Short mmCIF file of C-alpha atoms and ligand atoms in Angstrom, two decimals:
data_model
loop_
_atom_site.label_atom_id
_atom_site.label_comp_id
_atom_site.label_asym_id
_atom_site.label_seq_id
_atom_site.Cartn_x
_atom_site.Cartn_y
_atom_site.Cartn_z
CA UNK A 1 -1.67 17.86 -38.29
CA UNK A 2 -4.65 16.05 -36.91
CA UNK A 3 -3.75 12.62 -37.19
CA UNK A 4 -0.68 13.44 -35.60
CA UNK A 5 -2.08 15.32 -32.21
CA UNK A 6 -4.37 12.13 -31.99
CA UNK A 7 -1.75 9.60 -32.19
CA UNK A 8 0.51 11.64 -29.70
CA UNK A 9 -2.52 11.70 -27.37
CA UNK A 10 -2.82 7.94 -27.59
CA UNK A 11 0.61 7.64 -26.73
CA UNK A 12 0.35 9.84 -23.63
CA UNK A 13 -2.53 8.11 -22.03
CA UNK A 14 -0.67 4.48 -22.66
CA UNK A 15 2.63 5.61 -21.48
CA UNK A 16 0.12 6.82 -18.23
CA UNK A 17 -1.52 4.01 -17.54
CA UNK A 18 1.29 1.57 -17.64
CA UNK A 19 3.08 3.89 -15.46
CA UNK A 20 -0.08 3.82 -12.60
CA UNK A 21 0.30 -0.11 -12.87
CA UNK A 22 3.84 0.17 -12.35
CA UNK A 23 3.39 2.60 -9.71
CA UNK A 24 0.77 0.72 -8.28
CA UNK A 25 2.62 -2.38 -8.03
CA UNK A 26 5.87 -0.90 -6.30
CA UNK A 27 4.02 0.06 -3.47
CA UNK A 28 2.35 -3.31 -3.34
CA UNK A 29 5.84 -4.53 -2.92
CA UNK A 30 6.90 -2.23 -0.93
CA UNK A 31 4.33 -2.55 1.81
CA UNK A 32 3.26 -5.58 1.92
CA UNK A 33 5.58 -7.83 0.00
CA UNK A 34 8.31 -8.69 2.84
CA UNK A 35 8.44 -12.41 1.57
CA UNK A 36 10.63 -14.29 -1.09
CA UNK A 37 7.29 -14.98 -3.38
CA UNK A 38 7.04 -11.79 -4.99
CA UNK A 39 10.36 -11.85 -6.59
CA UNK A 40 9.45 -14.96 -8.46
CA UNK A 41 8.67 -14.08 -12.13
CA UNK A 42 5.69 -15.56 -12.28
CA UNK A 43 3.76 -13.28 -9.00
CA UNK A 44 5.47 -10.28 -10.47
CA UNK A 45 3.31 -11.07 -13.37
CA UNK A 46 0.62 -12.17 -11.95
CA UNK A 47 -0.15 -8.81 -10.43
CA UNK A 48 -1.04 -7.22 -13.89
CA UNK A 49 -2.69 -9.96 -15.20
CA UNK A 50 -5.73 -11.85 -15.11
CA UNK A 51 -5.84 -14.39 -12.60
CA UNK A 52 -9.29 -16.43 -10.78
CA UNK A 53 -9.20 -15.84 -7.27
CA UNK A 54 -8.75 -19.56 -6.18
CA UNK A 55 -5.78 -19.57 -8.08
CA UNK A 56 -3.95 -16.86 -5.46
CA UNK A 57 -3.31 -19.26 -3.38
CA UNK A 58 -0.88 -21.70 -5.36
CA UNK A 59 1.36 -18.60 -5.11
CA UNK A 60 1.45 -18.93 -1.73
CA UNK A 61 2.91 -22.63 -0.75
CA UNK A 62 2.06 -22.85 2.81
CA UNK A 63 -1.37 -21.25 2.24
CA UNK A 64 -2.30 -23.90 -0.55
CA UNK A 65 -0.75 -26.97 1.87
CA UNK A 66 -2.97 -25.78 4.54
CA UNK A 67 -5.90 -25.57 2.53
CA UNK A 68 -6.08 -29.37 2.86
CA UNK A 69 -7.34 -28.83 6.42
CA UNK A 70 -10.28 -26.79 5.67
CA UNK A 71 -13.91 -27.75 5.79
CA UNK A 72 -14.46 -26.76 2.23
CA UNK A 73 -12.84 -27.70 -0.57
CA UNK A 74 -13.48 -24.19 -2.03
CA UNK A 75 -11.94 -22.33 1.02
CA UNK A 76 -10.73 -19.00 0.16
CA UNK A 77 -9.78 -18.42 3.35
CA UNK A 78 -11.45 -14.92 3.99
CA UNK A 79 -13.87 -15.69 6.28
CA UNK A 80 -14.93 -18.92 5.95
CA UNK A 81 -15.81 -21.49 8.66
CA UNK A 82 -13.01 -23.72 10.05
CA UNK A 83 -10.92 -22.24 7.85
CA UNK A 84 -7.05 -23.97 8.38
CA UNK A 85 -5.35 -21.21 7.02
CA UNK A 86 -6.98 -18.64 9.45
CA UNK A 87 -6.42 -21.39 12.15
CA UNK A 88 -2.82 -21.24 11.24
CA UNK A 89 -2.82 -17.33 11.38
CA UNK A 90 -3.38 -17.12 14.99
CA UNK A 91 -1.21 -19.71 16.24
CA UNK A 92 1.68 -17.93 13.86
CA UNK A 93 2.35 -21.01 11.10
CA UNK A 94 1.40 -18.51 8.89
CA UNK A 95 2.98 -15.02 9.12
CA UNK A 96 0.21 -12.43 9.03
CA UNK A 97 2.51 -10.49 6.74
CA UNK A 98 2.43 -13.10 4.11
CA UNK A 99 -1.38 -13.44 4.98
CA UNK A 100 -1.85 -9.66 4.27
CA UNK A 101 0.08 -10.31 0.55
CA UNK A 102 -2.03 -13.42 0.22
CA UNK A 103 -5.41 -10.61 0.58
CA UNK A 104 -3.86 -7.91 -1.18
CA UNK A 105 -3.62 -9.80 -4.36
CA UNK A 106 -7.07 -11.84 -3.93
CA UNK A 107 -8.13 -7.92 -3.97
CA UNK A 108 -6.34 -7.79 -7.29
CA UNK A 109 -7.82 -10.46 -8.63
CA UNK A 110 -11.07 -9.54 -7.94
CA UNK A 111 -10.31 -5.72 -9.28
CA UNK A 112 -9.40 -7.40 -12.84
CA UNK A 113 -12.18 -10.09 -12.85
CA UNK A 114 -14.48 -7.06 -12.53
CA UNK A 115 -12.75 -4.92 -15.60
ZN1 ZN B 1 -9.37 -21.96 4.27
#
């Protein structure tokens, strides 16, 4: 009887968690993800897996381009100085929409890096 309570249990708490992530991740694309990236396979992914934070921007084509214009080579485009992705923000080459996806998931990827 014991082994079996325990194994039900385990099930239970899996069948949770995966459902939070799911959860989770609709709303992400719900609020925030009013672009054509998210629907690629490999961002839909992405947001459940492991992934450095410099790497969020190849998901994001005109961020990465941009990033050629920036004073550092390590730009994360946050807050940096002379930043050409925040440059491009307020003269609207880069939708703020697609800016706000770009933080969400640099959020993410910070969340898993920590776990
Ligand atoms: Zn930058």
């Amino acid at each position: 009887m014991q082994p079996g309570l325990n194994l039900k249990t385990s099930e239970i708490s899996d069948t949770h968690l995966k459902g939070k992530h799911t959860t989770t991740f609709a709303q992400m694309h719900f609020w925030h993800f009013g672009g054509n990236v998210i629907d690629t396979p490999g961002v839909r992914e992405f947001a459940m897996i492991d992934i450095e934070k410099e790497e969020v921007q190849h998901y994001f084509p005109e961020i990465f381009k941009k990033r050629e214009e920036c004073k550092f080579h390590n730009c994360l485009h946050i807050n940096e100085p002379k930043c050409a992705v925040i440059d491009a923000l307020e003269t609207g080459e880069i939708q703020h929409s697609r800016y706000a996806t770009y933080i969400k998931l640099m959020d993410e990827a910070e969340e898993a890096a920590q776990k």
